[in-house]
Coordinates of C-alpha atoms in Angstrom, one line a residue:
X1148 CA 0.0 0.0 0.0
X1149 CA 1.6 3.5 -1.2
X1150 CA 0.6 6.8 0.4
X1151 CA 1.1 10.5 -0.6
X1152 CA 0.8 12.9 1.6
X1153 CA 0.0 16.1 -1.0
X1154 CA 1.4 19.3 1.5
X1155 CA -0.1 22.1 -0.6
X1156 CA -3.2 24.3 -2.4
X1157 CA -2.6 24.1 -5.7
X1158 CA -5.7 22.4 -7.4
X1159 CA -4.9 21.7 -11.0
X1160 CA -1.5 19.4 -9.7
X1161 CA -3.9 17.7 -6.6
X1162 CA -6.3 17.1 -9.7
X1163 CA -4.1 15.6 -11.7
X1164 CA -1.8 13.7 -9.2
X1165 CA -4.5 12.0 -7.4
X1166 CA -5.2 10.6 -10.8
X1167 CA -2.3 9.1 -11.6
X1168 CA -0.9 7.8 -8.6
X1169 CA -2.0 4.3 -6.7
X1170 CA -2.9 4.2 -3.0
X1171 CA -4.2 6.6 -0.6
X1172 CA -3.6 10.2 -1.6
X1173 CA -4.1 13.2 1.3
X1174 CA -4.2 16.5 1.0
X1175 CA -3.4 18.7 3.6
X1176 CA -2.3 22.6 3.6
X1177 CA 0.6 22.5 5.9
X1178 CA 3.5 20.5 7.4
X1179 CA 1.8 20.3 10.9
X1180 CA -1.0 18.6 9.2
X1181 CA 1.2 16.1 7.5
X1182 CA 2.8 15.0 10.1
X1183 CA -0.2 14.3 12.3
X1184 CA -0.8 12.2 9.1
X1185 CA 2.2 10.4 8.8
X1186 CA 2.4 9.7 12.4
X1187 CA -1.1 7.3 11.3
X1188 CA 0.6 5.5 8.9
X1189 CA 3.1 2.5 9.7
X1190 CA 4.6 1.5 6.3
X1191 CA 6.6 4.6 6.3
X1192 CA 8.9 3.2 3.8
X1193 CA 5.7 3.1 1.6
X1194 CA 5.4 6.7 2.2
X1195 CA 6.3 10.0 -0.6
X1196 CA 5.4 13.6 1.0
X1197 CA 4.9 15.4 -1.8
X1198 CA 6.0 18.9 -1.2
X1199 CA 4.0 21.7 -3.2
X1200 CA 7.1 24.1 -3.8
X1201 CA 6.2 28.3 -2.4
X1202 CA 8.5 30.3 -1.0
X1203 CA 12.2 28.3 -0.3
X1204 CA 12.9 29.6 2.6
X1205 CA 9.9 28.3 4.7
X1206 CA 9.7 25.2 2.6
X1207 CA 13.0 23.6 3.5
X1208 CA 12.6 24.8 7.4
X1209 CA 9.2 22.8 6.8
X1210 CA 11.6 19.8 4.9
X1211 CA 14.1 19.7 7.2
X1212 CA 11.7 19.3 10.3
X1213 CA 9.6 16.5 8.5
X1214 CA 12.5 14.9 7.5
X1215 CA 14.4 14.9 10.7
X1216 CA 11.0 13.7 12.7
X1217 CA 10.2 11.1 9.5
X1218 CA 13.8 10.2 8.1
X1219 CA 12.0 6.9 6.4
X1220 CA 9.7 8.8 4.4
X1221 CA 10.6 9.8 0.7
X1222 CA 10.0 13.5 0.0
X1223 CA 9.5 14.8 -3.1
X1224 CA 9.0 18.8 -4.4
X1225 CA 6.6 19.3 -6.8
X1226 CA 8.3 22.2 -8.7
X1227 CA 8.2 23.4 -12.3
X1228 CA 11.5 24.0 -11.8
X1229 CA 14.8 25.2 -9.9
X1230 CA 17.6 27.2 -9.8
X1231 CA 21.0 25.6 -8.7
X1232 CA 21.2 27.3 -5.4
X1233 CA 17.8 26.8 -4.9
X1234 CA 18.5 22.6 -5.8
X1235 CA 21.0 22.9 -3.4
X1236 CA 19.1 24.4 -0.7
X1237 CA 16.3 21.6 -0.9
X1238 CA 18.4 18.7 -0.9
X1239 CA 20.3 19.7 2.3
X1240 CA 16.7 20.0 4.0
X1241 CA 15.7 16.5 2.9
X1242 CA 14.1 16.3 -0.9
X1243 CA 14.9 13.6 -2.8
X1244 CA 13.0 14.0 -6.3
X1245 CA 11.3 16.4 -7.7
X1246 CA 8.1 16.3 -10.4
X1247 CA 6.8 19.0 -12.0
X1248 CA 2.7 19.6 -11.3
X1249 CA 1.4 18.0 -14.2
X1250 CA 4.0 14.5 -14.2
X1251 CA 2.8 12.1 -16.6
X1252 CA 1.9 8.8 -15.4
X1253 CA 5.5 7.2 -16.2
X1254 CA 7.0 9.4 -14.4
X1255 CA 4.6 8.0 -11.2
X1256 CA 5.1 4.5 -11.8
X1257 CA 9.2 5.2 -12.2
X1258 CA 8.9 6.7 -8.4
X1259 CA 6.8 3.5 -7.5
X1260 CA 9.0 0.9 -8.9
X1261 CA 11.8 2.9 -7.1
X1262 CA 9.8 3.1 -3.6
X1263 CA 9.3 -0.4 -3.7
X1264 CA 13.4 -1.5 -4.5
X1265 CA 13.7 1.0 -1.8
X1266 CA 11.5 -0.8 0.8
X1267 CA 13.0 -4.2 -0.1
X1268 CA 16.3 -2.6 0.5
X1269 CA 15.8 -1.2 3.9
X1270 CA 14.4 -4.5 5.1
X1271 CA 17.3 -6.1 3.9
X1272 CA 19.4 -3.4 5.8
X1273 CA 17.3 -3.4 8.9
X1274 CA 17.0 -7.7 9.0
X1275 CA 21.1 -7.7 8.5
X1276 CA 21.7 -4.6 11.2
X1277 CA 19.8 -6.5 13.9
X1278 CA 20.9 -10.4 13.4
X1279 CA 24.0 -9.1 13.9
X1280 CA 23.2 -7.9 17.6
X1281 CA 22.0 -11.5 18.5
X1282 CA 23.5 -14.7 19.7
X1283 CA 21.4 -16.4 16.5
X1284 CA 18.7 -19.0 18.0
X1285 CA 18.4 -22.1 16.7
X1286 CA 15.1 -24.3 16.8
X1287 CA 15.1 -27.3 19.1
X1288 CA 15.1 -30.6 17.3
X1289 CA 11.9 -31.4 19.4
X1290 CA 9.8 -28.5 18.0
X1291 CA 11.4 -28.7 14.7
X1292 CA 10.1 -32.3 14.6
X1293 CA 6.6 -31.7 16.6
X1294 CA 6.2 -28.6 14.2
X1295 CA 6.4 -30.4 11.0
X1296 CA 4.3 -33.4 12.2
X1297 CA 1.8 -31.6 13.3
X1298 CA 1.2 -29.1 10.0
X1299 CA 1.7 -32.0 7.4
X1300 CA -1.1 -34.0 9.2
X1301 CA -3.1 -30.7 9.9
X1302 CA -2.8 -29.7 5.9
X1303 CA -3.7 -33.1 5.0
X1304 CA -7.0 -33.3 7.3
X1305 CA -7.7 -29.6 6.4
X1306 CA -7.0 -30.4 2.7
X1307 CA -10.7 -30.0 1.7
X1308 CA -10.8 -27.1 3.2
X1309 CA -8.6 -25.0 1.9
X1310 CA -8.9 -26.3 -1.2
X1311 CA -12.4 -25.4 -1.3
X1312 CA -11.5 -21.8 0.0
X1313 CA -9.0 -21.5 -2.6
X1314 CA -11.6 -22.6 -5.4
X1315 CA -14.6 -19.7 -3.8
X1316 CA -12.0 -16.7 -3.5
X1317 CA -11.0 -17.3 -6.9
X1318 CA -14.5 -17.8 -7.9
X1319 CA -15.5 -14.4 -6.2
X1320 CA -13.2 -12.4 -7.8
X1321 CA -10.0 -12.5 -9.5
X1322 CA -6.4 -12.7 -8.4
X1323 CA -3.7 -14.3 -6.9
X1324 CA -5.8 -16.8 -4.2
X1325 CA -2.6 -16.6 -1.9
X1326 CA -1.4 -13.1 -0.5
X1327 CA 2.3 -12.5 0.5
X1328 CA 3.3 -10.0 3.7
X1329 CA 6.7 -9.7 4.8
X1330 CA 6.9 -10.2 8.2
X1331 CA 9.7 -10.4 10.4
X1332 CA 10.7 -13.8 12.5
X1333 CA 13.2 -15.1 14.9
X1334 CA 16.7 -13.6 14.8
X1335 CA 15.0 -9.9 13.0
X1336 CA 14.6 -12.9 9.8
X1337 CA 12.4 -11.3 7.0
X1338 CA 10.1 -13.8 5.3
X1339 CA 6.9 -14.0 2.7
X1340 CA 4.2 -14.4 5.7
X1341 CA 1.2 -16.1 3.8
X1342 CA -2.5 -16.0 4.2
X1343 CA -5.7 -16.4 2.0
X1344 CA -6.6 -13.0 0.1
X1345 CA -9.5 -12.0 1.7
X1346 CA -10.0 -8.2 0.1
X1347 CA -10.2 -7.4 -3.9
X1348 CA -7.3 -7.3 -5.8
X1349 CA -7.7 -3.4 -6.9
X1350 CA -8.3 -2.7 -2.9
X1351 CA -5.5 0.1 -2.9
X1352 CA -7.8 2.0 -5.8
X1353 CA -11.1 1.0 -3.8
X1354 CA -9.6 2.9 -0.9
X1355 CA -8.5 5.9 -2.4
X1356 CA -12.3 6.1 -4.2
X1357 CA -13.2 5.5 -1.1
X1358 CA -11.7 7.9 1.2
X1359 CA -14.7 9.8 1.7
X1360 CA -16.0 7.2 3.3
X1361 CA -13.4 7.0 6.5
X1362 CA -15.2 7.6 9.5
X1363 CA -12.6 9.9 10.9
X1364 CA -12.1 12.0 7.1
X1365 CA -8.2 13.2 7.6
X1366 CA -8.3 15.3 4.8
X1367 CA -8.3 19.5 6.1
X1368 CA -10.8 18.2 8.9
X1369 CA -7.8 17.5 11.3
X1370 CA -8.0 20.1 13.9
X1371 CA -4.8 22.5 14.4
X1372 CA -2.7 20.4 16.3
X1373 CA 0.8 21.0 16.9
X1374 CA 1.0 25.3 17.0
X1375 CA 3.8 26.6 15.1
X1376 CA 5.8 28.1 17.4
X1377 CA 9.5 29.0 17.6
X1378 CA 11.8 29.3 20.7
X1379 CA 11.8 33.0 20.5
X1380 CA 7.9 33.3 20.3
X1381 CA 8.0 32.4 23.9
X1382 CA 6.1 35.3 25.9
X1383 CA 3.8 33.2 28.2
X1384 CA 3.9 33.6 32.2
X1385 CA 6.4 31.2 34.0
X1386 CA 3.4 29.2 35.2
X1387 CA 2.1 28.7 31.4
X1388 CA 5.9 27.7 30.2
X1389 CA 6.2 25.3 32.7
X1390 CA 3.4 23.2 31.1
X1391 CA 5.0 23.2 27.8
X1392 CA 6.0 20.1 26.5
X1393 CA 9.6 20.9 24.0
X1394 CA 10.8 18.6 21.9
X1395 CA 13.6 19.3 18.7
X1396 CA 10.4 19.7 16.1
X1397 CA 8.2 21.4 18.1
X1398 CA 6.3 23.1 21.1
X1399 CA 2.9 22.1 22.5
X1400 CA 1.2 22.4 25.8
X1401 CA 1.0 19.0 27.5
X1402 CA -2.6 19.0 27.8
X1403 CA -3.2 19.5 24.1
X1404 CA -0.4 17.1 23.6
X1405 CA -2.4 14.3 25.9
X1406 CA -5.6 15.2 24.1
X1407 CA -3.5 14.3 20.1
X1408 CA -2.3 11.0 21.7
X1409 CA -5.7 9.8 23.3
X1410 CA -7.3 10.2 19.8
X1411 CA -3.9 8.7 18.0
X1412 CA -4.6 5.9 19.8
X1413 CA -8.4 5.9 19.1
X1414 CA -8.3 6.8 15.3
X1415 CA -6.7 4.7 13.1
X1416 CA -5.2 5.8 9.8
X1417 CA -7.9 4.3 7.2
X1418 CA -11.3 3.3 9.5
X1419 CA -14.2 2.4 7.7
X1420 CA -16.8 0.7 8.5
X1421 CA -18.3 -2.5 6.4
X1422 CA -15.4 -1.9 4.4
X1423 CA -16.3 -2.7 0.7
X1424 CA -12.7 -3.9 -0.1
X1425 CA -13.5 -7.1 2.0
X1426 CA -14.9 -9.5 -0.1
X1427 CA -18.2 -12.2 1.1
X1428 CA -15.3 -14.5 1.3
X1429 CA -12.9 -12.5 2.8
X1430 CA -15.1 -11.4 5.6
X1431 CA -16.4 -15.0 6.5
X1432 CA -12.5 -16.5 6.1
X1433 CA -11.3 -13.7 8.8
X1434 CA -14.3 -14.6 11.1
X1435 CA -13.5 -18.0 11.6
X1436 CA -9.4 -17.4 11.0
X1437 CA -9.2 -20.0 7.5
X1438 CA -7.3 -17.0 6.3
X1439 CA -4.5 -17.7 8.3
X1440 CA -4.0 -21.4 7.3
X1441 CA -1.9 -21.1 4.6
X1442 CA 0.8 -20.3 7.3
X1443 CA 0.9 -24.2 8.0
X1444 CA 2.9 -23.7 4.8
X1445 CA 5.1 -21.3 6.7
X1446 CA 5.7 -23.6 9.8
X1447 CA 6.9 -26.7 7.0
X1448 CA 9.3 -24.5 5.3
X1449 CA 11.0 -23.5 8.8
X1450 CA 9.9 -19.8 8.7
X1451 CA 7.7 -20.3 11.7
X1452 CA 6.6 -22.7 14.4
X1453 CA 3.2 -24.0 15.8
X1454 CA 3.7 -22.5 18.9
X1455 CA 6.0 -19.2 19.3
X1456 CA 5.9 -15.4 19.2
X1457 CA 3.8 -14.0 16.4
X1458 CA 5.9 -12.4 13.2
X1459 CA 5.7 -9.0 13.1
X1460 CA 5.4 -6.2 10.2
X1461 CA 9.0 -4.8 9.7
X1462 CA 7.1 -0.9 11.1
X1463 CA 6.4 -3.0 14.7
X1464 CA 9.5 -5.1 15.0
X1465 CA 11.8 -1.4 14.6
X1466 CA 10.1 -0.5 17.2
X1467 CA 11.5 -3.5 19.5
X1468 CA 15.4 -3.2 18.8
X1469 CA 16.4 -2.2 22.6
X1470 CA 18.1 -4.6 24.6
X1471 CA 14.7 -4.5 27.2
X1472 CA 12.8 -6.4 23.9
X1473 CA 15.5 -7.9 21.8
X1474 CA 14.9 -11.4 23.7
X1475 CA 11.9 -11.4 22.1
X1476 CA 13.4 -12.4 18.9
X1477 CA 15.5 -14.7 20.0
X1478 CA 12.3 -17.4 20.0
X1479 CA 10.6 -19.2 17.5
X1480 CA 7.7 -17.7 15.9
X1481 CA 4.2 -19.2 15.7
X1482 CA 0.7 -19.1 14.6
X1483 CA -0.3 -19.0 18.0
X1484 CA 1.3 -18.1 21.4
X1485 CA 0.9 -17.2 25.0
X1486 CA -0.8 -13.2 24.7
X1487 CA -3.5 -15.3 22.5
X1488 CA -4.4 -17.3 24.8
X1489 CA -4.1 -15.4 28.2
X1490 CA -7.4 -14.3 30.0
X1491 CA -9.1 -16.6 28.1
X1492 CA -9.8 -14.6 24.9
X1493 CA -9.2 -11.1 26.4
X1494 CA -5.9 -10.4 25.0
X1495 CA -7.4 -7.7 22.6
X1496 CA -7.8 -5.8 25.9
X1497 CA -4.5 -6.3 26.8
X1498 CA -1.6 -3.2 26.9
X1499 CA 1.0 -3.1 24.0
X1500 CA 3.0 -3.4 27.1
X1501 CA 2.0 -6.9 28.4
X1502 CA 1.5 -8.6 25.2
X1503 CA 6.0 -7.6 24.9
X1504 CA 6.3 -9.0 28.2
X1505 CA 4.3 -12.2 27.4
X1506 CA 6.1 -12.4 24.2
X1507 CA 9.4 -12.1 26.2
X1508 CA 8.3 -15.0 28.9
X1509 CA 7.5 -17.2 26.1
X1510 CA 11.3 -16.7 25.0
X1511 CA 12.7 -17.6 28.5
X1512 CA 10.6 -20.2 29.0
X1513 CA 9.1 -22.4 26.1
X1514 CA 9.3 -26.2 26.3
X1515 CA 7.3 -29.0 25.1
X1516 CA 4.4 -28.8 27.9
X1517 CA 3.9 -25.0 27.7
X1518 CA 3.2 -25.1 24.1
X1519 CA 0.8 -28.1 24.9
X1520 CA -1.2 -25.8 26.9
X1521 CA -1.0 -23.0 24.8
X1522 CA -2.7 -25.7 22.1
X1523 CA -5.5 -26.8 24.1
X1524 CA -6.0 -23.6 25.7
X1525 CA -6.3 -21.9 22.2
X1526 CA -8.5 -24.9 20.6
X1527 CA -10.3 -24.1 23.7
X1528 CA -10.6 -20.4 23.3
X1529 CA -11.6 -21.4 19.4
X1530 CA -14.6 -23.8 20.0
X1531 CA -15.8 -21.2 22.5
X1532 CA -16.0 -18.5 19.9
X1533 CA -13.2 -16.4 21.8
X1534 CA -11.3 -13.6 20.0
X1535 CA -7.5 -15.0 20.6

């Protein structure tokens, strides 16, 4: 999924750009705005700020600051053109291409292709960084053998089901039956994490038509939320400085600061409710969790276990490189674990918090009886219609 964040007024190149490129396009008038945005969105590597070019001064204070607080995110000018010092003065702030307003839809795809070598890249980076900071774990023979018993005789029993699956999703619409996530495993190992599609192939165009349609509409309704002020604008009583929060981007008061993260944490980026991307298929497949079978596939080729710490997105797993979370990773990963099953179904009201330190537990202490429990207690949790 691409995003562009469009920073900017000018009509004709919003017009035409939200024609030609893929994804989820946003338009917002200034950098503030963006980065609320942006701070909504986890594949940042899948994410281009296009910068509408004004006055270069304030643009690359504007640049610098988003790139400093977002150095993942690709930024682009949208210019009809430059003069060299000008060039020069943008690239030291952060912009990395530049398209004129009306780029022809070439030009789009060329930035695409690029975005996408780019991602691969930096996983590549990232996976190689962090296995380097680990004493590498290696699979006990016992779950090795347990975990490939158990998912060639669970894919053999299951056989008519997921072939019939297989055969109504590609009935239902058309597409790859299989979809491909890269998730990241044991030892910060990047793999193709598989599932059943459950949404239409064209969804990224479906939810760009269908933006309107998000329940909490980012687009100019976001209220003014981080003020632009400087150091030097600083005239308040000592009482009112005091609650200031001030970080190297910016300066808010803490209570309006509290207020943005309470409603990070309640609004999504993209919300939307019976979301017409999901196909009749899709949404009964998710209900019952057949989409996740084809990850039995997974646990035969090695990527993951039965039991184990579930994969994560590369945009969560960068979040976990300190030493207080690294042990984490240095466990097997599985299609089901110990956060899924504890309280009986009520891990979806569990803390970020204690599902890391469950995750962590599991590393220090798996053996053959724990993930016995964990299987009976999530068969358990299954039958009884429990969200795990």
């Amino acid at each position: 999924m691409l995003y562009y964040i469009y920073i900017g007024n000018g009509q004709t190149a919003i017009d035409h750009l939200s024609k030609v490129t893929d994804g989820m396009f946003v338009t917002v008038s200034c950098a503030d705005k963006a980065a609320v945005i942006i701070d909504g969105i986890r594949e940042r590597y899948n994410t281009s700020i296009l910068y509408e070019q004004t006055d270069p001064g304030k643009d690359c204070l504007d640049i610098a600051c988003l790139h400093r607080r977002f150095p993942r995110v690709y930024i682009t000018l949208i210019t009809e053109g430059l003069q060299a010092e000008e060039r020069k003065a943008y690239l030291l702030a952060g912009v990395s291409n530049t398209l004129p307003p009306q780029a022809d839809a070439e030009s789009i795809r060329s930035m695409t292709r690029f975005l996408q070598i780019r991602q691969k890249h930096k996983m590549q980076e990232f996976s190689r960084t962090h296995r380097k900071m680990l004493n590498t774990f290696h699979l006990p023979a016992w779950k090795r053998a347990f975990d490939v018993l158990f998912a060639a005789c669970a894919l053999v029993l299951l056989s008519p089901l997921l072939i019939g699956t297989a055969v109504a999703i590609r009935l239902e619409s058309k597409g790859k039956v299989i979809y491909k996530s890269q998730r990241v495993g044991s030892n910060y190992r990047i793999f193709n994490f598989l599932k059943f599609r459950s949404m239409y192939t064209d969804a990224d165009k479906r939810l760009k038509e269908l933006n309107a349609l998000n329940q909490y509409k980012l687009e100019e309704e976001i209220a003014d939320c981080t003020p632009d002020i400087r150091f030097d604008e600083l005239t308040g009583s000592p009482d009112e400085e005091a609650d200031l929060l001030i970080s190297d981007d910016f300066i808010i008061p803490e209570k309006d600061f509290l207020k943005q993260k309470a409603q990070s944490k309640e609004s999504p980026f993209v919300k939307i409710e019976n979301d017409p991307r999901v196909t009749r298929i899709g949404r009964f497949i998710r209900k019952y969790s057949i989409d996740e079978l084809p990850q039995l596939f997974n646990v035969l080729k090695g990527d993951m276990s039965i039991v184990g710490n579930r994969p994560l997105p590369l945009y969560e797993a960068e979040l976990l490189t300190s030493d207080a979370y690294i042990d984490r990773f240095m466990a097997p990963s599985g299609l089901t674990g110990l956060w899924q099953v504890e309280k009986r179904g009520g891990a979806g009201k569990m803390s970020a918090e204690e599902r890391k330190q469950l995750d962590i537990k599991y590393a220090q202490e798996f053996s053959f009886l724990l993930d016995m429990k964990i299987l009976l207690r999530t068969f358990t949790a299954f039958v009884q219609k429990e969200n795990v």
